[in-house]
Tab-separated table of C-alpha atoms in Angstrom:
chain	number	residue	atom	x	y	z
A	1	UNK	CA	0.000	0.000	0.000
A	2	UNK	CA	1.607	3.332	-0.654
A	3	UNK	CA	1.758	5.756	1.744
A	4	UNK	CA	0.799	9.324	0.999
A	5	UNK	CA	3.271	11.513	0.309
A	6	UNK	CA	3.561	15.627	1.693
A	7	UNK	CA	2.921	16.647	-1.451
A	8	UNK	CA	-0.178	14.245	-2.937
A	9	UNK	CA	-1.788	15.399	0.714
A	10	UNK	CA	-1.138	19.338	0.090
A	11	UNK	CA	-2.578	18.652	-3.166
A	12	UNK	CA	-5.615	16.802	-2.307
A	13	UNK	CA	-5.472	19.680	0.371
A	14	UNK	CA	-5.423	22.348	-2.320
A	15	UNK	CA	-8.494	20.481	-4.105
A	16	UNK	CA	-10.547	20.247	-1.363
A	17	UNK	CA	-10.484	23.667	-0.223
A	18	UNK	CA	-10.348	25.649	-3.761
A	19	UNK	CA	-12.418	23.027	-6.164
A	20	UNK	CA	-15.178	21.260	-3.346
A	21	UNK	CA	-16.871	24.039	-3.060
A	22	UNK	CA	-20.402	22.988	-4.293
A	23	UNK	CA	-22.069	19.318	-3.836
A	24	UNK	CA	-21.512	18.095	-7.503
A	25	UNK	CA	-17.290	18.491	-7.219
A	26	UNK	CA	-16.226	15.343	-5.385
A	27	UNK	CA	-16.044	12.791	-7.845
A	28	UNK	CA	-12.687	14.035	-9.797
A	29	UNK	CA	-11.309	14.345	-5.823
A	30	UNK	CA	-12.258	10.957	-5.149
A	31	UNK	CA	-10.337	9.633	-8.745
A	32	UNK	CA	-7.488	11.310	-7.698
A	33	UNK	CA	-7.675	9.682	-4.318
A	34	UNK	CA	-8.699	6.260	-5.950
A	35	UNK	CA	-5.156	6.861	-8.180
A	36	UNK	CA	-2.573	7.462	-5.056
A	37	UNK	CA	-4.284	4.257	-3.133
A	38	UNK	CA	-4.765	2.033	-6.211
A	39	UNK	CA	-7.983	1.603	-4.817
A	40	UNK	CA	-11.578	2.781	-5.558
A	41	UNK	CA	-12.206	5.441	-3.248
A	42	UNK	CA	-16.424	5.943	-2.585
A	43	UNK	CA	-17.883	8.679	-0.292
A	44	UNK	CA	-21.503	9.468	-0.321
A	45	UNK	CA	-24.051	11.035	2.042
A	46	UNK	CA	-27.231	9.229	3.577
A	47	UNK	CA	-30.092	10.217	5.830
A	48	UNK	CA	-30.576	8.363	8.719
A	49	UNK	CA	-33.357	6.103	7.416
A	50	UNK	CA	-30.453	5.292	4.570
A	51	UNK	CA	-31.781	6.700	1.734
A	52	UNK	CA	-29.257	8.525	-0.619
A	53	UNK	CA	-29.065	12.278	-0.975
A	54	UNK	CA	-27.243	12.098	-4.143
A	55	UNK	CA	-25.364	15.123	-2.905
A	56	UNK	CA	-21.483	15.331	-3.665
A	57	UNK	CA	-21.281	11.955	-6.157
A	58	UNK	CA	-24.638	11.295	-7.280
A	59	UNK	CA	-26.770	8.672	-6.588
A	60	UNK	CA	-25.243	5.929	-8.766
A	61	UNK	CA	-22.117	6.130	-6.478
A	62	UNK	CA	-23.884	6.302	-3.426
A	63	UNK	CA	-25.791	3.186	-4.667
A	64	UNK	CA	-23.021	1.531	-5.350
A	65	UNK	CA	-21.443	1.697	-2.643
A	66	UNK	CA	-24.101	1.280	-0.407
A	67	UNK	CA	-24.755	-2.288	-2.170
A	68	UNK	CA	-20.971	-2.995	-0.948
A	69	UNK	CA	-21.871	-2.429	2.431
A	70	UNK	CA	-25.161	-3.747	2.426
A	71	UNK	CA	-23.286	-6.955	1.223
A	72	UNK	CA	-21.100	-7.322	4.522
A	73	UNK	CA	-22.152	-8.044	7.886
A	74	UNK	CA	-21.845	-6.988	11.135
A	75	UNK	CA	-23.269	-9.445	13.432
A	76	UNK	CA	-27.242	-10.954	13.912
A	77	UNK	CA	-27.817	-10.081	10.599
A	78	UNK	CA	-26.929	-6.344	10.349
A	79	UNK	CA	-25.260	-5.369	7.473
A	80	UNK	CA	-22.194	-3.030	7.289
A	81	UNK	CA	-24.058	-0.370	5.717
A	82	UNK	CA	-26.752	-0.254	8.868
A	83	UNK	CA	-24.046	0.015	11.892
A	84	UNK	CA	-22.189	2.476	9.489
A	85	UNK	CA	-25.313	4.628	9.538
A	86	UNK	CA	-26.586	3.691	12.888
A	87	UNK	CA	-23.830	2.325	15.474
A	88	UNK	CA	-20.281	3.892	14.031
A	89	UNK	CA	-18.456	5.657	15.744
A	90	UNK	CA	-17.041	9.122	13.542
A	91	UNK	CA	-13.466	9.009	15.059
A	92	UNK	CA	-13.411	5.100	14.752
A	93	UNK	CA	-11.496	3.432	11.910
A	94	UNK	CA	-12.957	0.487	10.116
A	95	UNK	CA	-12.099	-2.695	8.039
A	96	UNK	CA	-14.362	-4.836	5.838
A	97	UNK	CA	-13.102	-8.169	5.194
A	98	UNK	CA	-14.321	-11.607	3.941
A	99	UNK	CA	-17.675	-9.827	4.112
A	100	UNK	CA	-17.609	-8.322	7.872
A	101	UNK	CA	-16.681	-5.321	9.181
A	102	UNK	CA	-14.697	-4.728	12.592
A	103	UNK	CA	-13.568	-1.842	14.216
A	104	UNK	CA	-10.036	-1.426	14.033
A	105	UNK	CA	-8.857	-0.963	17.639
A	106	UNK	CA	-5.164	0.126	16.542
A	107	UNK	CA	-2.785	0.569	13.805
A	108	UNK	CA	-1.263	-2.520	11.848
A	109	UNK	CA	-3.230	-4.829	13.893
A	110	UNK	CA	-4.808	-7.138	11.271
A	111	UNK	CA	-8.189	-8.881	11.910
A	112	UNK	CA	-7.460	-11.974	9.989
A	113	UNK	CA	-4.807	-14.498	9.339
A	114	UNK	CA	-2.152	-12.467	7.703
A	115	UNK	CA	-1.532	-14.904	4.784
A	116	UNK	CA	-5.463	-14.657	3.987
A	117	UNK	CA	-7.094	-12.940	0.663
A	118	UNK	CA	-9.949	-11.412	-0.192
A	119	UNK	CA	-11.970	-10.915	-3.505
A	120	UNK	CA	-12.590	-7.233	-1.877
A	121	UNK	CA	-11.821	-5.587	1.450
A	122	UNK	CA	-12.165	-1.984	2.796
A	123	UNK	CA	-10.894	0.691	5.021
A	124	UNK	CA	-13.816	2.904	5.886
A	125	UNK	CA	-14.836	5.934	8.606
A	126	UNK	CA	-17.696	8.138	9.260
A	127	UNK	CA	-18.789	11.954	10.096
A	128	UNK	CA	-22.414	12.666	10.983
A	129	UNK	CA	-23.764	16.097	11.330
A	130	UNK	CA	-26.560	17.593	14.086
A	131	UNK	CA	-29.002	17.186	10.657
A	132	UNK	CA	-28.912	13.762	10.857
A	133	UNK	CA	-26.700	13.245	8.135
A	134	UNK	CA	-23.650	10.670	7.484
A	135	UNK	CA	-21.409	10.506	5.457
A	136	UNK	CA	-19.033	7.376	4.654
A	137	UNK	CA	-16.262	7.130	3.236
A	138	UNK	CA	-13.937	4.226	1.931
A	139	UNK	CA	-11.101	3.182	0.454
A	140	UNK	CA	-12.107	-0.829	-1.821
A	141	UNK	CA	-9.503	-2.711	-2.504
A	142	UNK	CA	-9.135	-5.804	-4.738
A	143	UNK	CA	-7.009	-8.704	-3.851
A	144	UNK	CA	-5.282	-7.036	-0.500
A	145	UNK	CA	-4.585	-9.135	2.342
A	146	UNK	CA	-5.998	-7.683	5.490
A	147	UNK	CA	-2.562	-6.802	6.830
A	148	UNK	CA	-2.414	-4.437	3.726
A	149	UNK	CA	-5.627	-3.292	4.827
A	150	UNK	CA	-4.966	-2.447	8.369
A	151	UNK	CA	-1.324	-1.250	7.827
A	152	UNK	CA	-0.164	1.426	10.194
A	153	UNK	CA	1.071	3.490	6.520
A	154	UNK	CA	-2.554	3.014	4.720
A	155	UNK	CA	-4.548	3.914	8.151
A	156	UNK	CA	-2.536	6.735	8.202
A	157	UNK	CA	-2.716	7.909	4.858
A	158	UNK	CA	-6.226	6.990	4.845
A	159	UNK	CA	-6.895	9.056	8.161
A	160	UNK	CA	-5.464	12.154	6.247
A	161	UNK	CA	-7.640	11.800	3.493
A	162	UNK	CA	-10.821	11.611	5.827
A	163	UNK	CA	-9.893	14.713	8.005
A	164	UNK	CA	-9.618	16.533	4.142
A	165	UNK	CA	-13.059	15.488	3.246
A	166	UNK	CA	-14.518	15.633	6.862
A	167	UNK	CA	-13.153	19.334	6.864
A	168	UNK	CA	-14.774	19.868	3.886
A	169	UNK	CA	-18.100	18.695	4.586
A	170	UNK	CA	-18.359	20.024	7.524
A	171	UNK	CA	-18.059	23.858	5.978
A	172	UNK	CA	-20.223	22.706	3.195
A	173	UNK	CA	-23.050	21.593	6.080
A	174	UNK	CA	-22.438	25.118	7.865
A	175	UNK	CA	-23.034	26.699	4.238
A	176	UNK	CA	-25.811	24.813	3.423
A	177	UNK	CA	-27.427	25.667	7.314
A	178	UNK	CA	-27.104	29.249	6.911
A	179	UNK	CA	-28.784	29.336	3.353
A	180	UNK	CA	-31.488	27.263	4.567
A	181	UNK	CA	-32.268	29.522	7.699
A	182	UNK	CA	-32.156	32.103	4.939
A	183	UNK	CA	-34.849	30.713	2.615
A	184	UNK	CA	-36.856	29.589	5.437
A	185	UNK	CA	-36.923	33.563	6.714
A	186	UNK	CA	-37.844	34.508	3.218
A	187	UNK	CA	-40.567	32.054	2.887
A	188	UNK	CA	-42.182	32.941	6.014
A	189	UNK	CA	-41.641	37.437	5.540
A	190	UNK	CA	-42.920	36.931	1.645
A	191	UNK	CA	-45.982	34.385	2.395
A	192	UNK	CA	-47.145	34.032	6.079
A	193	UNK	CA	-48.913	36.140	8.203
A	194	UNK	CA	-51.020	32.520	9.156
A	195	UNK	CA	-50.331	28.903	10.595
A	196	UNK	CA	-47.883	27.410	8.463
A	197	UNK	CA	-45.385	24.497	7.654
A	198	UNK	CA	-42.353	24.075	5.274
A	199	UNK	CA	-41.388	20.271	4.119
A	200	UNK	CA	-38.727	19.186	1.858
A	201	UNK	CA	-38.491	16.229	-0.265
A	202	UNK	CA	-38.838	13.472	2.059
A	203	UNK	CA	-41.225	15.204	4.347
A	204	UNK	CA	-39.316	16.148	6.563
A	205	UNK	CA	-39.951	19.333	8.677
A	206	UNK	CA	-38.222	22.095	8.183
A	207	UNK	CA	-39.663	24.709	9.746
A	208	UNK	CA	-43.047	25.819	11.191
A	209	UNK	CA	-44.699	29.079	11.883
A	210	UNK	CA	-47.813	30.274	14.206
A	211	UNK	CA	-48.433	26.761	15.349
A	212	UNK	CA	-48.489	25.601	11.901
A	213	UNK	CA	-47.916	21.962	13.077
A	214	UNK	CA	-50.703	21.924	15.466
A	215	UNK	CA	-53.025	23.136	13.575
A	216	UNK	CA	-52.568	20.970	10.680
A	217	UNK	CA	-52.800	18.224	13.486
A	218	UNK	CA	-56.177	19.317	14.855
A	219	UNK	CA	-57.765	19.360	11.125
A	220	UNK	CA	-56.695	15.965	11.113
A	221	UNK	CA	-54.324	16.901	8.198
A	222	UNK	CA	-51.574	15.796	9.258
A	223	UNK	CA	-49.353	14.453	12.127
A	224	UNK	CA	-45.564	14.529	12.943
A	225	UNK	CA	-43.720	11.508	13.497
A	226	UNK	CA	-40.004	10.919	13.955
A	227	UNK	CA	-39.653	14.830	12.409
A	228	UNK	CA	-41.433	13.860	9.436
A	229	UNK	CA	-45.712	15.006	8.316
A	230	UNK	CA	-47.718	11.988	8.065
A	231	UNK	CA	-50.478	13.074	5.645
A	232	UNK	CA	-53.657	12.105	6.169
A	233	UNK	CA	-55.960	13.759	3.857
A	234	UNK	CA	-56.729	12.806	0.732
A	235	UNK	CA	-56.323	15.965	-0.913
A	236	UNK	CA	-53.473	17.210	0.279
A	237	UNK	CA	-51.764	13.944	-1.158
A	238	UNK	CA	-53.088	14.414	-3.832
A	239	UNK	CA	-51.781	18.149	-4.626
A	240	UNK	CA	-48.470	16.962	-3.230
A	241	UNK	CA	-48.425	14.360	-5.603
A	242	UNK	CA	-48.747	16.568	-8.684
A	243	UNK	CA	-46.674	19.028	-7.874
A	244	UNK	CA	-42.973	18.868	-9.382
A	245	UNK	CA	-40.287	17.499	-7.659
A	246	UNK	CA	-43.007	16.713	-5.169
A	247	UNK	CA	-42.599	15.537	-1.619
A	248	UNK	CA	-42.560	11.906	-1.900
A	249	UNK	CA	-44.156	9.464	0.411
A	250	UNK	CA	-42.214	7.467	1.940
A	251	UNK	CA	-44.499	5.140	3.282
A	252	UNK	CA	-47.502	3.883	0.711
A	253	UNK	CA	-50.607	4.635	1.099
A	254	UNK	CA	-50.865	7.235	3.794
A	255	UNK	CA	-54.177	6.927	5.740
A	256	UNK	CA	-57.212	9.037	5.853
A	257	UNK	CA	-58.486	10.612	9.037
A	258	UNK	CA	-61.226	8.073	9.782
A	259	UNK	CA	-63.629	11.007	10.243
A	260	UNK	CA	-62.450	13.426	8.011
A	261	UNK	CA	-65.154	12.951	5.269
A	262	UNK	CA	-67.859	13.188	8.224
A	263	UNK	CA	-66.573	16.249	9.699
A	264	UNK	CA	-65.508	18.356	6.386
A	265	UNK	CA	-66.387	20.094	3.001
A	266	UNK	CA	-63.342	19.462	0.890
A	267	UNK	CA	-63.174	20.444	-2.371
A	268	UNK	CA	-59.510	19.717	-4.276
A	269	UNK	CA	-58.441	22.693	-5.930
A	270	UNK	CA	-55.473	23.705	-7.948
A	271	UNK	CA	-53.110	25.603	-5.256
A	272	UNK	CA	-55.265	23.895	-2.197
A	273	UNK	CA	-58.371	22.619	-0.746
A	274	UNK	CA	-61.463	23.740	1.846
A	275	UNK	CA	-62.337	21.871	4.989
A	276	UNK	CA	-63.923	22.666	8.139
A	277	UNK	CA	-62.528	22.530	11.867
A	278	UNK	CA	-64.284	21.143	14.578
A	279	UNK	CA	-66.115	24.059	15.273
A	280	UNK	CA	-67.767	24.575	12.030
A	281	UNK	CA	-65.401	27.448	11.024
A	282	UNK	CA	-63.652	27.183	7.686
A	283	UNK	CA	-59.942	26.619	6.902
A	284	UNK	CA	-58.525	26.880	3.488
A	285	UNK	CA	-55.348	24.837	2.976
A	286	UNK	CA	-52.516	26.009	0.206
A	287	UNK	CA	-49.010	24.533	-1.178
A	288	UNK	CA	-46.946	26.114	-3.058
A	289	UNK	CA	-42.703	25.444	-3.681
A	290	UNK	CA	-40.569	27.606	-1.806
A	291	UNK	CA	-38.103	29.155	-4.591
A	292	UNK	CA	-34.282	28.304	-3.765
A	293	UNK	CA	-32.237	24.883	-3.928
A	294	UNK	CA	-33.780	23.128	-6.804
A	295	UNK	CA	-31.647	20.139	-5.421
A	296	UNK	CA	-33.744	19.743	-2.336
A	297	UNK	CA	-37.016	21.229	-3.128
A	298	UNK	CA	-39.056	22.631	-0.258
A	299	UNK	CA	-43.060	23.065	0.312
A	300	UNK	CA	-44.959	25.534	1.992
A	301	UNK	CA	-48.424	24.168	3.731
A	302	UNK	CA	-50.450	27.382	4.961
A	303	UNK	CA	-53.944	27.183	6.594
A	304	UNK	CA	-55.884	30.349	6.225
A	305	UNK	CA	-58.276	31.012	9.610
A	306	UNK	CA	-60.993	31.660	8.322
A	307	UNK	CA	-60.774	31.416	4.890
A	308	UNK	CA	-62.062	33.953	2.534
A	309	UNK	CA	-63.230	33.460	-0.675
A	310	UNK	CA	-62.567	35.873	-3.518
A	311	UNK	CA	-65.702	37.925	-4.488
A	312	UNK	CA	-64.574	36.699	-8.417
A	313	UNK	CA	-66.152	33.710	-7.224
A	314	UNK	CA	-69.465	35.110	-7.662
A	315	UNK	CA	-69.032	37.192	-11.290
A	316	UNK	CA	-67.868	33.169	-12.443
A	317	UNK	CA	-71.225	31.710	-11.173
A	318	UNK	CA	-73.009	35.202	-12.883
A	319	UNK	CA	-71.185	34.815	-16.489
A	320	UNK	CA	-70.416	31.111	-16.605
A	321	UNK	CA	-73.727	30.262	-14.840
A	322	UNK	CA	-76.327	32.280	-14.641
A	323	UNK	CA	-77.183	33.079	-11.365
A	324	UNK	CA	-78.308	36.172	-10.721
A	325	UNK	CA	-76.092	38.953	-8.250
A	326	UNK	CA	-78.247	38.008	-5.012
A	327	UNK	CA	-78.096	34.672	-5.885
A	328	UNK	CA	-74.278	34.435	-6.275
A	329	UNK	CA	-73.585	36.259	-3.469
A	330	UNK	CA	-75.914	34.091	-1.441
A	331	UNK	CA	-73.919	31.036	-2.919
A	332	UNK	CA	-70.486	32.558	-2.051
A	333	UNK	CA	-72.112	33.465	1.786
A	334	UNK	CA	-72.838	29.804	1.926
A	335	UNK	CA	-69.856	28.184	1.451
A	336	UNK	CA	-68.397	31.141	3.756
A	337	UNK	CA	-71.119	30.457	6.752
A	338	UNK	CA	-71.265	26.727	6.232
A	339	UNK	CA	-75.296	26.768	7.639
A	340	UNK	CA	-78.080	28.259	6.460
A	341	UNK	CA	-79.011	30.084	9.951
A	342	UNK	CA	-75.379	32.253	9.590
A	343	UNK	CA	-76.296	32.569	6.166
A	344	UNK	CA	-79.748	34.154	6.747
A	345	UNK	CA	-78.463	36.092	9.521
A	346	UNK	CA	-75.064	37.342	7.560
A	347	UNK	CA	-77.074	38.544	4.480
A	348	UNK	CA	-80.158	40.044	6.534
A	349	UNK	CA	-82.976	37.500	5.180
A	350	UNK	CA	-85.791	34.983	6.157
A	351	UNK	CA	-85.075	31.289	5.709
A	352	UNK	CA	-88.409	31.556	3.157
A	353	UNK	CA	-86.465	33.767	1.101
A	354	UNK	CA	-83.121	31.949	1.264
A	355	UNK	CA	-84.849	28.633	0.289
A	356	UNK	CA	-86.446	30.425	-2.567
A	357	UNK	CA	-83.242	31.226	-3.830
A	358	UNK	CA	-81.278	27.944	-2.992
A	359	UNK	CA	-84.116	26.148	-5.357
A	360	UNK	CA	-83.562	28.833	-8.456
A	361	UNK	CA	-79.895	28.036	-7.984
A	362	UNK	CA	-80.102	24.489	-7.934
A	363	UNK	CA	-82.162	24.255	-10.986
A	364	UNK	CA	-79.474	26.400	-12.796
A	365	UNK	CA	-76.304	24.834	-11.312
A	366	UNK	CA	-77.742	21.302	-11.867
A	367	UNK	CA	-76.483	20.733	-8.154
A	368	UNK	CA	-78.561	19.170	-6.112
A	369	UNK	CA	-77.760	20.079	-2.236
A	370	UNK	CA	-76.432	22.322	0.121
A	371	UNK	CA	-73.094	20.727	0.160
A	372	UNK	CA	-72.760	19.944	-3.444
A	373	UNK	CA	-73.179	24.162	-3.743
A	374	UNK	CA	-70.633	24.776	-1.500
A	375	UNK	CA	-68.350	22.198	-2.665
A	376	UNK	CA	-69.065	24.007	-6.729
A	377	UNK	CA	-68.059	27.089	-4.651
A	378	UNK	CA	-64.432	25.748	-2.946
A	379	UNK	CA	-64.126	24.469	-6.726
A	380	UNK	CA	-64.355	27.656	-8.111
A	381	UNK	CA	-62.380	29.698	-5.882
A	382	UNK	CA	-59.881	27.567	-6.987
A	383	UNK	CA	-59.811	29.436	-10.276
A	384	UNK	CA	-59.076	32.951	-9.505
């Protein structure tokens, strides 16, 4: 194994701190690394539930070298990759070989018969940061003994090489912390002045604002588990679903609130959907992206208490419909009210006269109850 010389480490030095500077830039490092070991030298990032951010040297290479791991054992049936992610220690140095991985307790010590070869063996260490991040990285090598392996020269060498990248992630991570702070205090000055949530990719919270969580919870939108929204409504799926780069599930099918259809009007919408709380009141729910890091799209849930629907609503049912300007705005003060008693007392009428006009509007809409009106109304407001 050859040891790394003063000036292959200032210039893998040199690299890492005037090239690595985004998270696309690591895979000419790593050739050059792979080139001074004779080795294949792998380091990727994973979240803690092991799925690949892609981040640094794409997902093929991640994949790749998390089917290595994956491969070898630890003990009771974990695999390398899992105590790498879950049980590693970051200062720790470790060895795969024959297909298990060991910690290596000190230099030159080998964990095998010295005389013994493998088809593949590695030297490998950790960092994790407070995101719940980790990356590994490792040194492959075909046909070395583990004595080769676990040299006190290659540990070395390969302890070098970690501290570069280690270094280098780490001010990447502080980077990458300060710019999302900074789009999650844009997204909240430019859109909320109301109970809201931002999510990235896998669902994962990123930040909340007025309670945003808690309300979601208590429309039986959505729940929190192990930092991560649970969705269960339909139509917020749904919406998530469609969008771009959307939010994907990571669990399939997400469950519906067992009473959600009994206790709300819901009407799916382009940018969100209506439903009502527990009191009757009613609570329009938006998404839109959050504009930044197309790498790691974001989403922005906001519930609107109450919601308000645009007066547009009624010119549509006018021009597209036919209902007259009392009737309109009676449909629009409707799906506002949510009962017919707020209704009549909102607009200043008898329930005579507000039956009257529910049965001219029905015969013109084609709907064919209160709820099917208001749910034509959410629909609507939808569209302007």
């Amino acid at each position: 194994m050859p040891n790394l010389r003063k000036d292959a480490e200032l210039d893998l030095l040199e690299d890492a701190l005037g090239k690595i500077t985004t998270h696309t830039d690591w895979l000419p490092f790593l050739d050059k690394v792979s080139g001074l070991f004779d080795c294949y030298a792998y380091a990727a990032e994973y979240l803690d539930d092991g799925f690949a951010t892609g981040r640094f040297t794409g997902p093929a290479h991640a994949e790749a070298f998390r089917d290595f791991l994956s491969s070898a054992s630890y003990h009771a049936g974990v695999t390398a990759f899992k105590y790498l992610l879950e049980l590693a220690e970051p200062d720790a140095v470790y060895v795969v070989h024959q297909g298990h991985i060991s910690k290596l307790d000190a230099p030159g010590i080998s964990l095998t018969s010295g005389n013994e070869v493998s088809s593949q063996s590695a030297i490998i260490s950790i960092t994790r940061n407070s995101s719940g991040l980790t990356m590994i990285f490792g040194l492959l090598f075909d046909d070395a003994s583990p004595v080769e392996t676990a040299s006190a020269e290659t540990v070395l060498a390969f302890s070098k090489v970690a501290k570069i990248l280690e270094t280098c992630f780490g001010a990447i991570t502080n980077i990458d912390m300060l710019k999302r702070q900074s789009r999650i205090q844009r997204a909240f000055a430019n859109h909320c002045a109301v109970p809201s949530v931002i999510i990235n990719r896998q669902r994962r919270v990123m930040a909340e604002h007025e309670n945003g969580l808690s309300v979601l919870a208590d429309l039986d939108v959505g729940l929190v588990a192990g930092g991560k929204l649970q969705i269960r409504n339909r139509e917020l799926e749904m919406l998530l679903s469609d969008m771009p780069s959307a939010p994907s599930s990571a669990k399939a099918p997400h469950k519906t609130g067992q009473n959600q259809d009994a206790k709300s009007d819901s009407s799916l919408s382009r940018s969100g959907f209506c439903l009502r709380d527990r009191s009757g009141n009613l609570n329009r729910v938006t998404i839109e992206a959050v504009s930044g890091d197309t790498h790691d799209p974001w989403v922005l849930l906001r519930v609107c208490q109450p919601a308000n629907i645009p007066e547009a609503v009624e010119t549509i049912l006018q021009e597209e419909l036919g209902l007259s300007l009392s009737e309109a705005h009676l449909a629009r003060s409707l799906a506002e009210t949510g009962s017919v008693s707020a209704t009549t007392d909102l607009l200043n009428i008898t329930r005579n006269t507000m039956k009257t006009h529910l049965r001219r509007i029905f015969d013109k809409t084609a709907v064919r109850t209160q709820l099917e009106l208001v749910q034509l109304v959410y629909r609507l407001s939808g569209l302007v």
